[in-house]
mmCIF file of C-alpha atoms and ligand atoms in Angstrom:
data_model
loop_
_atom_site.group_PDB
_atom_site.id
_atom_site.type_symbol
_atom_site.label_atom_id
_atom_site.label_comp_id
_atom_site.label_asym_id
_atom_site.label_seq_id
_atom_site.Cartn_x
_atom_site.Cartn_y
_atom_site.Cartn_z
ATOM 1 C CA UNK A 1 -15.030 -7.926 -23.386
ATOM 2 C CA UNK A 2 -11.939 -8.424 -21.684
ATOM 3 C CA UNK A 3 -9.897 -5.442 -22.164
ATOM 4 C CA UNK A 4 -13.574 -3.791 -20.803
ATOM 5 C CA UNK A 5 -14.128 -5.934 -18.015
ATOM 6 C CA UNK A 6 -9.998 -5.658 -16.114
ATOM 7 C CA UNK A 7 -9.767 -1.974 -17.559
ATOM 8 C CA UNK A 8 -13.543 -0.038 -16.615
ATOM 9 C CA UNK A 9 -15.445 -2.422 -15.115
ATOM 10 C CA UNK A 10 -13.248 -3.705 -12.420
ATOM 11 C CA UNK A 11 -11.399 -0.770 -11.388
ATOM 12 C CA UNK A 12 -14.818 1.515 -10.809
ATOM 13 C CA UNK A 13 -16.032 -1.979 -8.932
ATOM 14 C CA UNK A 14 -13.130 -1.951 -6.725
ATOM 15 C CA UNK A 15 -12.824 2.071 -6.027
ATOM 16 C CA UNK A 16 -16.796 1.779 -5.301
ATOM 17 C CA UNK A 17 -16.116 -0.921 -2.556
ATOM 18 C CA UNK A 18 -13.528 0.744 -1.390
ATOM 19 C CA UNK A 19 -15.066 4.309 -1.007
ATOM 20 C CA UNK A 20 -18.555 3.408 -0.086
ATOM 21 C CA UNK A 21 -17.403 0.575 2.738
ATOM 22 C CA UNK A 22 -14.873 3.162 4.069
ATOM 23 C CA UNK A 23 -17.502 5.267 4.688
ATOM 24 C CA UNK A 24 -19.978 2.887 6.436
ATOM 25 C CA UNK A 25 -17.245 1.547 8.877
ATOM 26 C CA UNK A 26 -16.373 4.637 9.433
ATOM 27 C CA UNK A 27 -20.188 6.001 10.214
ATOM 28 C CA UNK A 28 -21.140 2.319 11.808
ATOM 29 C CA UNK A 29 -18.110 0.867 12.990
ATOM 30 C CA UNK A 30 -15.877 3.572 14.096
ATOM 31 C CA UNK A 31 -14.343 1.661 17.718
ATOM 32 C CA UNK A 32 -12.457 -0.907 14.964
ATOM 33 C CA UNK A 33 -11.012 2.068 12.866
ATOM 34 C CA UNK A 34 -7.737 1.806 14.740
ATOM 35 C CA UNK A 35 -4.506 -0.273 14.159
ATOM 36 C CA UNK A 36 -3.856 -1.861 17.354
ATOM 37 C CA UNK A 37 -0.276 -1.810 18.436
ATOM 38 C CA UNK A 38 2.036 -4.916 19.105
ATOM 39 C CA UNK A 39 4.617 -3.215 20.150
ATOM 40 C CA UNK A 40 4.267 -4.094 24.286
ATOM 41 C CA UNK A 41 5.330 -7.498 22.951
ATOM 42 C CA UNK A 42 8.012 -6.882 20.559
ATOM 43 C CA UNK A 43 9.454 -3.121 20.036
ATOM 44 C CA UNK A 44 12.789 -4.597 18.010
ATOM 45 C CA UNK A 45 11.294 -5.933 15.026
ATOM 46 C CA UNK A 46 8.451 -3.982 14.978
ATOM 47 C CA UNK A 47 10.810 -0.489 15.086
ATOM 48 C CA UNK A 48 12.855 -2.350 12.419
ATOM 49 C CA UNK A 49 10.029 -3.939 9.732
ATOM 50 C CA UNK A 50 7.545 -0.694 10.664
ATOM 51 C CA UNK A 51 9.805 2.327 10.347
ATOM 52 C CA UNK A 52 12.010 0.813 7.091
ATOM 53 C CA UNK A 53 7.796 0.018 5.322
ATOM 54 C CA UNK A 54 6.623 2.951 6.206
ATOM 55 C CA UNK A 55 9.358 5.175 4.570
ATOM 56 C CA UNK A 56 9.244 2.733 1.638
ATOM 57 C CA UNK A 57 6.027 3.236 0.896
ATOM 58 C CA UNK A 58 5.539 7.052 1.093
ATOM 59 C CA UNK A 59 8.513 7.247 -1.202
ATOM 60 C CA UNK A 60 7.052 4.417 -3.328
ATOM 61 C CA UNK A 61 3.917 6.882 -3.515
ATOM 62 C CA UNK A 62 5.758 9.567 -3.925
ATOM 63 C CA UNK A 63 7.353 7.774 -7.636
ATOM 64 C CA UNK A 64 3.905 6.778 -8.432
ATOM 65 C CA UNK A 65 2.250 10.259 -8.106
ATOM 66 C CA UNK A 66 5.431 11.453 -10.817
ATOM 67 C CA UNK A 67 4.952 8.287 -13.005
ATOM 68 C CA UNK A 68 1.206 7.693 -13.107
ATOM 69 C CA UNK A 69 -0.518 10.932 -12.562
ATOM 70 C CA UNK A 70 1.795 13.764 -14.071
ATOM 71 C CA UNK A 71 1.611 13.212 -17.993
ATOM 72 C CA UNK A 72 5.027 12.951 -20.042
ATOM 73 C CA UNK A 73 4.189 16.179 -21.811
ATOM 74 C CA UNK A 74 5.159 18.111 -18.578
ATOM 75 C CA UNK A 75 8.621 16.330 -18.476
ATOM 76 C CA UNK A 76 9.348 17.029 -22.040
ATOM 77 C CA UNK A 77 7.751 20.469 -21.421
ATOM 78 C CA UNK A 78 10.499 21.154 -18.502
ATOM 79 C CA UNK A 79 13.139 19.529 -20.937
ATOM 80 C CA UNK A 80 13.563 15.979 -19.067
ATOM 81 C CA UNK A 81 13.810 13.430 -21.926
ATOM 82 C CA UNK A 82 12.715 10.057 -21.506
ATOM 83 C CA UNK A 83 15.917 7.993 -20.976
ATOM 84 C CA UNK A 84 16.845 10.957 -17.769
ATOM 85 C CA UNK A 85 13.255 10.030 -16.645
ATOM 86 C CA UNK A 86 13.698 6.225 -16.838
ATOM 87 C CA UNK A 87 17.420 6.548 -15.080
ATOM 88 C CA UNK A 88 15.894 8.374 -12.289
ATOM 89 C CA UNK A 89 12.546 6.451 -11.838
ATOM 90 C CA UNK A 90 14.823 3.408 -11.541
ATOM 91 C CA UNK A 91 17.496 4.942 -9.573
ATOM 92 C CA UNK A 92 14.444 6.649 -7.769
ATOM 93 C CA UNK A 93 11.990 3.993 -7.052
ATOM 94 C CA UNK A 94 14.465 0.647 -6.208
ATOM 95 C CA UNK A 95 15.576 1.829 -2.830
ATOM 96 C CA UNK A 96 11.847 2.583 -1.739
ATOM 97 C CA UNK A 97 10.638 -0.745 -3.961
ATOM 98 C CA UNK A 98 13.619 -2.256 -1.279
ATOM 99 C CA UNK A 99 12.829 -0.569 1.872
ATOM 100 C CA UNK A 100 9.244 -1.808 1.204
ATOM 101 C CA UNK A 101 9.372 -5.542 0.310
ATOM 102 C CA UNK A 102 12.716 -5.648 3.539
ATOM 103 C CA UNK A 103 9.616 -4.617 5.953
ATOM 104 C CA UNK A 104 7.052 -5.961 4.471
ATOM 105 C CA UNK A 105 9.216 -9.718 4.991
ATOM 106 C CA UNK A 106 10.050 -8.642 8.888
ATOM 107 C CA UNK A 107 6.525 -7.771 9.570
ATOM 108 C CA UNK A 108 5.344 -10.871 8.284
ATOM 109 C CA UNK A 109 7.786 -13.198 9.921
ATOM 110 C CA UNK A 110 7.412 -10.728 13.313
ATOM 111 C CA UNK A 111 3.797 -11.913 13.321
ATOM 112 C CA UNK A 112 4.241 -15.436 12.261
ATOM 113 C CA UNK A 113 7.215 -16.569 14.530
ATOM 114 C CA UNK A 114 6.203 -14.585 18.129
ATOM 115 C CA UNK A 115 3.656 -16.307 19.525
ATOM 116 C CA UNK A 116 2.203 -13.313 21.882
ATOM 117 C CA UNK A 117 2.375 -11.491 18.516
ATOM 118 C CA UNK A 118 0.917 -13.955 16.498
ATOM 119 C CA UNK A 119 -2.091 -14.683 18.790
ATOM 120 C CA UNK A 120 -3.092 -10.734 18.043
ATOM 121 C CA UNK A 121 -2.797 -11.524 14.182
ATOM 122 C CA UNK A 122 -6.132 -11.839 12.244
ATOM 123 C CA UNK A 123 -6.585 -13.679 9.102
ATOM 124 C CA UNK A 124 -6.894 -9.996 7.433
ATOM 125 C CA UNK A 125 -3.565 -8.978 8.539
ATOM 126 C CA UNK A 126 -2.219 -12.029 7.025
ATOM 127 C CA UNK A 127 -4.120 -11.215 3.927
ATOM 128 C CA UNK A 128 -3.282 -7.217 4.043
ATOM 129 C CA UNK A 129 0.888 -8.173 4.340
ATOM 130 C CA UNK A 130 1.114 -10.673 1.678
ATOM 131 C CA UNK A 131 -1.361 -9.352 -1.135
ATOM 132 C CA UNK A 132 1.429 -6.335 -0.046
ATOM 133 C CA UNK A 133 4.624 -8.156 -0.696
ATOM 134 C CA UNK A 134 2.943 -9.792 -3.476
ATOM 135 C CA UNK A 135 2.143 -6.223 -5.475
ATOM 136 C CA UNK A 136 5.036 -4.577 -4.121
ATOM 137 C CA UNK A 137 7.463 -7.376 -4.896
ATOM 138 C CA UNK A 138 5.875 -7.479 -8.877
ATOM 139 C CA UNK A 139 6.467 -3.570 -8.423
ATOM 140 C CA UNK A 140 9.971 -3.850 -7.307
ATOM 141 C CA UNK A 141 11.036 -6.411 -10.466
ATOM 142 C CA UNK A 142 9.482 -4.438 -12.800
ATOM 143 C CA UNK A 143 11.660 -1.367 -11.590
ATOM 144 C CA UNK A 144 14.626 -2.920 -11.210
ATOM 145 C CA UNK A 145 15.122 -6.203 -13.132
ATOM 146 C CA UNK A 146 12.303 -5.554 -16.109
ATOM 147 C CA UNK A 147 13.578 -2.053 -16.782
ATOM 148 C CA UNK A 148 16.992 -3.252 -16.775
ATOM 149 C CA UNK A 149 17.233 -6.604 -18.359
ATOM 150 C CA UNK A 150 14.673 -6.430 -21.042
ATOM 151 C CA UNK A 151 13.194 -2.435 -21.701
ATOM 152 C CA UNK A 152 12.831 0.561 -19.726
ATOM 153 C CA UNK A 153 9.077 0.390 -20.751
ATOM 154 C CA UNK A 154 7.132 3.413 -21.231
ATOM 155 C CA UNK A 155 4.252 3.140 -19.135
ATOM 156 C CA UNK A 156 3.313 6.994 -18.638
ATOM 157 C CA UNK A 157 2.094 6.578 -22.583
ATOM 158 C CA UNK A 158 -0.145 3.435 -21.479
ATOM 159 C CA UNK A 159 -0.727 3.112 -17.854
ATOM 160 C CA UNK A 160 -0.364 6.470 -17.092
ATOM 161 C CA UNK A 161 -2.784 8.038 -18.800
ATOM 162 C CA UNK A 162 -5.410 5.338 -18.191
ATOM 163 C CA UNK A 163 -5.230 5.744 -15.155
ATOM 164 C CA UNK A 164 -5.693 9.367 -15.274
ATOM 165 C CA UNK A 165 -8.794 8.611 -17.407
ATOM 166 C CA UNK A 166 -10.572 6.787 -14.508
ATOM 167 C CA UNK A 167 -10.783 9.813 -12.345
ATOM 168 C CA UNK A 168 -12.190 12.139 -15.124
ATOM 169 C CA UNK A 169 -14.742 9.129 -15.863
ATOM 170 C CA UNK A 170 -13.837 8.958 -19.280
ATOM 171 C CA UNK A 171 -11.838 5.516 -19.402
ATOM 172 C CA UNK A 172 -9.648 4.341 -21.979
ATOM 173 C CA UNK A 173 -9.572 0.795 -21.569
ATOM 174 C CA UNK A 174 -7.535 0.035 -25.237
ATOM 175 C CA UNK A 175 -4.120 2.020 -23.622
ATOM 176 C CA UNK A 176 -3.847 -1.340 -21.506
ATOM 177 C CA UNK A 177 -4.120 -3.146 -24.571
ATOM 178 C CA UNK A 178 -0.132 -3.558 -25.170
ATOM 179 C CA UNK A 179 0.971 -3.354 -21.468
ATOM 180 C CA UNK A 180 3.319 -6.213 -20.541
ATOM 181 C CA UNK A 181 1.577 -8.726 -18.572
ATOM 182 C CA UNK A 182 3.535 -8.284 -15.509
ATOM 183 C CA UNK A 183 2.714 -4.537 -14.998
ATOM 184 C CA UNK A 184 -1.137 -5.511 -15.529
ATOM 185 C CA UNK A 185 -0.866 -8.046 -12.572
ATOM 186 C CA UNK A 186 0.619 -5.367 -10.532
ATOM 187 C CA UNK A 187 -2.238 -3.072 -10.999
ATOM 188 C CA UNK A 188 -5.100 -5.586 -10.598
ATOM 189 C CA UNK A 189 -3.703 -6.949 -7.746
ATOM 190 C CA UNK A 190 -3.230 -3.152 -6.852
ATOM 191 C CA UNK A 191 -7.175 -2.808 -6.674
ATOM 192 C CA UNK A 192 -8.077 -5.960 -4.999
ATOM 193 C CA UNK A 193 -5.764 -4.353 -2.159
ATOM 194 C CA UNK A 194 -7.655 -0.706 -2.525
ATOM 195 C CA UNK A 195 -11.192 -3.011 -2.238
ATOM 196 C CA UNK A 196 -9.494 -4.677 1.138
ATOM 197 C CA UNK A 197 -8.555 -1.859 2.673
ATOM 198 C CA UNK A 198 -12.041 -1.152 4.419
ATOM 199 C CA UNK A 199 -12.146 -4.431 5.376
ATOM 200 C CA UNK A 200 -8.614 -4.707 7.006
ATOM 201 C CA UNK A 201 -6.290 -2.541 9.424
ATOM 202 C CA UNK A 202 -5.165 -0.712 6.575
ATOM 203 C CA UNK A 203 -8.081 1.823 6.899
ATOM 204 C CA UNK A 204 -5.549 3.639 9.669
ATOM 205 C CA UNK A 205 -3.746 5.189 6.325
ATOM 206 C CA UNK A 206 -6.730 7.687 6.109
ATOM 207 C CA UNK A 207 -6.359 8.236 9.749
ATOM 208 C CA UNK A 208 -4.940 11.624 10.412
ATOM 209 C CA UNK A 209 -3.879 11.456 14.174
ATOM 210 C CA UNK A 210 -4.437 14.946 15.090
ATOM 211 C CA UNK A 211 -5.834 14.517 18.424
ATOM 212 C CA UNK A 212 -3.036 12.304 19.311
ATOM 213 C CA UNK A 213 -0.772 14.921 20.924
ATOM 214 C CA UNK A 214 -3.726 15.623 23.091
ATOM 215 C CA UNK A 215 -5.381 12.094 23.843
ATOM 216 C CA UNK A 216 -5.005 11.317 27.506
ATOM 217 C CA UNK A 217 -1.938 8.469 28.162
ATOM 218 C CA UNK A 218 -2.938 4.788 27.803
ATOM 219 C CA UNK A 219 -2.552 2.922 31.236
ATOM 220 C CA UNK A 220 -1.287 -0.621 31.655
ATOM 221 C CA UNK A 221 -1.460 -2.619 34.452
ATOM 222 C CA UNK A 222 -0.111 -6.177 35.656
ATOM 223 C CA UNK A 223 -2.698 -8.892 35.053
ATOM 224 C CA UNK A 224 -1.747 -10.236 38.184
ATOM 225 C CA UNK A 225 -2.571 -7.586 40.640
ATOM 226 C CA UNK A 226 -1.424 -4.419 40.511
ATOM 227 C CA UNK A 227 -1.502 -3.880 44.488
ATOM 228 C CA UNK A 228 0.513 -6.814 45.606
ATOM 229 C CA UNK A 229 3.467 -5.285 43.895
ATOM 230 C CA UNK A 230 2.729 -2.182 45.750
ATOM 231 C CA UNK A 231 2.557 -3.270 49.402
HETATM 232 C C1 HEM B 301 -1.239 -0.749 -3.227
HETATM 233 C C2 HEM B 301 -0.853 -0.239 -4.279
HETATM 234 C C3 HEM B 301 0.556 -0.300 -4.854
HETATM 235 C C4 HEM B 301 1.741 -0.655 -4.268
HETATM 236 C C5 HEM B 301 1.996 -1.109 -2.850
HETATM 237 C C6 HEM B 301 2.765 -0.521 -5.297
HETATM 238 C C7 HEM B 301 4.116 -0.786 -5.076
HETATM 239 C C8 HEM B 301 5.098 -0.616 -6.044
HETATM 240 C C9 HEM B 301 6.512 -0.723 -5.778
HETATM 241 C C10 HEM B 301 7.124 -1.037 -4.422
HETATM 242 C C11 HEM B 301 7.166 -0.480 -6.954
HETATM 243 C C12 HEM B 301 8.686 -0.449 -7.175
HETATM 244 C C13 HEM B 301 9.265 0.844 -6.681
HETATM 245 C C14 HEM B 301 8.859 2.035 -7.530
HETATM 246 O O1 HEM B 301 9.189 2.080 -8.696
HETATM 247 O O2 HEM B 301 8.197 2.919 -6.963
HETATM 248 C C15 HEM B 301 6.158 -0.228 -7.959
HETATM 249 C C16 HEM B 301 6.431 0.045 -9.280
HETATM 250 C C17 HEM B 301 5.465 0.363 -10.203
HETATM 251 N N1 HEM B 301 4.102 0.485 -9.974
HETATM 252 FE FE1 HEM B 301 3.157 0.158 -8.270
HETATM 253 N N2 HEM B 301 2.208 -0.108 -6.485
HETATM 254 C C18 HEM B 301 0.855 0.038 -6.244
HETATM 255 C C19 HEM B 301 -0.095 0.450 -7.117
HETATM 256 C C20 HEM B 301 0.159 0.746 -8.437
HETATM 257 C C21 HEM B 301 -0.850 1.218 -9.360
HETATM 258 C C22 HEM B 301 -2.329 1.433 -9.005
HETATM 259 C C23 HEM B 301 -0.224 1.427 -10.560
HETATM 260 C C24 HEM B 301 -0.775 1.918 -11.864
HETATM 261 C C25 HEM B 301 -1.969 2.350 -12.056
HETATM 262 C C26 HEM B 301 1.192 1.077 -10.380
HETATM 263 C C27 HEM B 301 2.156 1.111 -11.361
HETATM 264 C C28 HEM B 301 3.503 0.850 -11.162
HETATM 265 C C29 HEM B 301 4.510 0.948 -12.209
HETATM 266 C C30 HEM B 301 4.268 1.306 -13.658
HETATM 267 C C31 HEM B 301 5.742 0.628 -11.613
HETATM 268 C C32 HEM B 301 7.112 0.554 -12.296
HETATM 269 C C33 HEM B 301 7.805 1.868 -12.100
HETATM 270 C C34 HEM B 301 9.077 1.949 -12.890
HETATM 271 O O3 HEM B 301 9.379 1.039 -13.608
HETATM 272 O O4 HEM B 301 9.762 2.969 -12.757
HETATM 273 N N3 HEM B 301 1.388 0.665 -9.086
HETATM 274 N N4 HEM B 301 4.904 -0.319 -7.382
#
């Protein structure tokens, strides 16, 4: 019951919040579907912990699309054997796994330690950043130290294709059977995040800003008068 409750049950349960929540704040709630800037507080940090994240993660995403979703037959198929892969996915996915848990940490102690800052921060950002650091950081040890110190373990024969075999809705719930525990924290903790995401700021990752070179400018003004200045 286990292996069929963490491996089908809970990952449809968590892509169905996920999916049908995103759509009813977007249809119902659309004014929140932003990710309010901090940055007329603090630009420093923000620049620093934003810009290194961001990078991290789109490179993170990038290893993840190679390791989880292309199958291992393709890399023996364009002769890459298994120990290139690993050297590469390691070599590959610690300087992202870096640049990801280094921003997450300056975000978090941005919005903690500035007060203006940390008067704008809701209890969901707090939640969003550390359930963050928490699967990235799992994600980052298993890269680097796991790998390295006790196998380069094969997970596109395991959690690869189970993966895969949620989207063609024909799960395989006994490839998770063997999985070293640590990788199957990272990927349930991977889904509670995907079942936040409506719920939180992150919902600005399916934003695509197109209208954004066109938007008219944002105006601030003094709270204390904007004329008297002016005289
Ligand atoms: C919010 C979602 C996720 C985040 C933020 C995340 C983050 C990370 C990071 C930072 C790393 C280390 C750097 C790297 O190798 O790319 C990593 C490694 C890894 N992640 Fe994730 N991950 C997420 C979801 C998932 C999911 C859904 C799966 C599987 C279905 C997964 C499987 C793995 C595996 C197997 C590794 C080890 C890669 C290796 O050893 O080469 N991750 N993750």
């Amino acid at each position: 019951m286990e292996v069929i409750f963490w491996w089908t049950i809970f990952p449809y349960l968590c892509g169905t919040i996920l999916v049908v929540a995103t759509f009813y704040r977007f249809i119902y709630q659309r004014k929140n579907w932003t990710a309010p800037s901090t940055e007329i507080f603090d630009r420093k940090w923000l620049r620093m912990g934003s810009v290194i994240f961001h990078y991290g993660i789109i490179f993170a995403f990038i290893g993840h699309i190679m390791g989880m979703l292309i199958p291992i037959q393709v890399y023996h198929a364009i002769g890459v054997d298994d120990h290139t892969y690993h050297i590469f996915a390691i070599a590959g996915g610690s300087l992202p796994g870096i640049m990801v848990v280094f921003g997450l940490i300056v975000i978090l102690i941005r919005k903690y330690s500035l007060p203006r800052v940390r008067v704008h921060t809701t209890f969901g950002d707090y939640f969003t950043i550390v359930l963050l650091l928490v699967v990235s950081g799992i994600g980052l040890y298993m890269t680097l130290v796991y790998n390295l110190t006790v196998v380069a373990y094969e997970y596109r024969v395991s959690i690869g294709p189970w993966f895969r075999s949620l989207f063609t809705f024909n799960p395989v719930p006994q490839l998770m059977l063997g999985v070293p525990t640590l990788f199957k924290v990272h990927v349930i903790l991977a889904f509670v995040l995907f079942a936040s995401i409506p719920f939180t700021k992150l919902v600005h990752m399916f934003s695509f800003p197109v209208r954004y070179p066109t938007r008219a400018p944002q105006q601030y003004r003094a709270r204390d008068g904007y004329n008297k200045n002016n005289r």
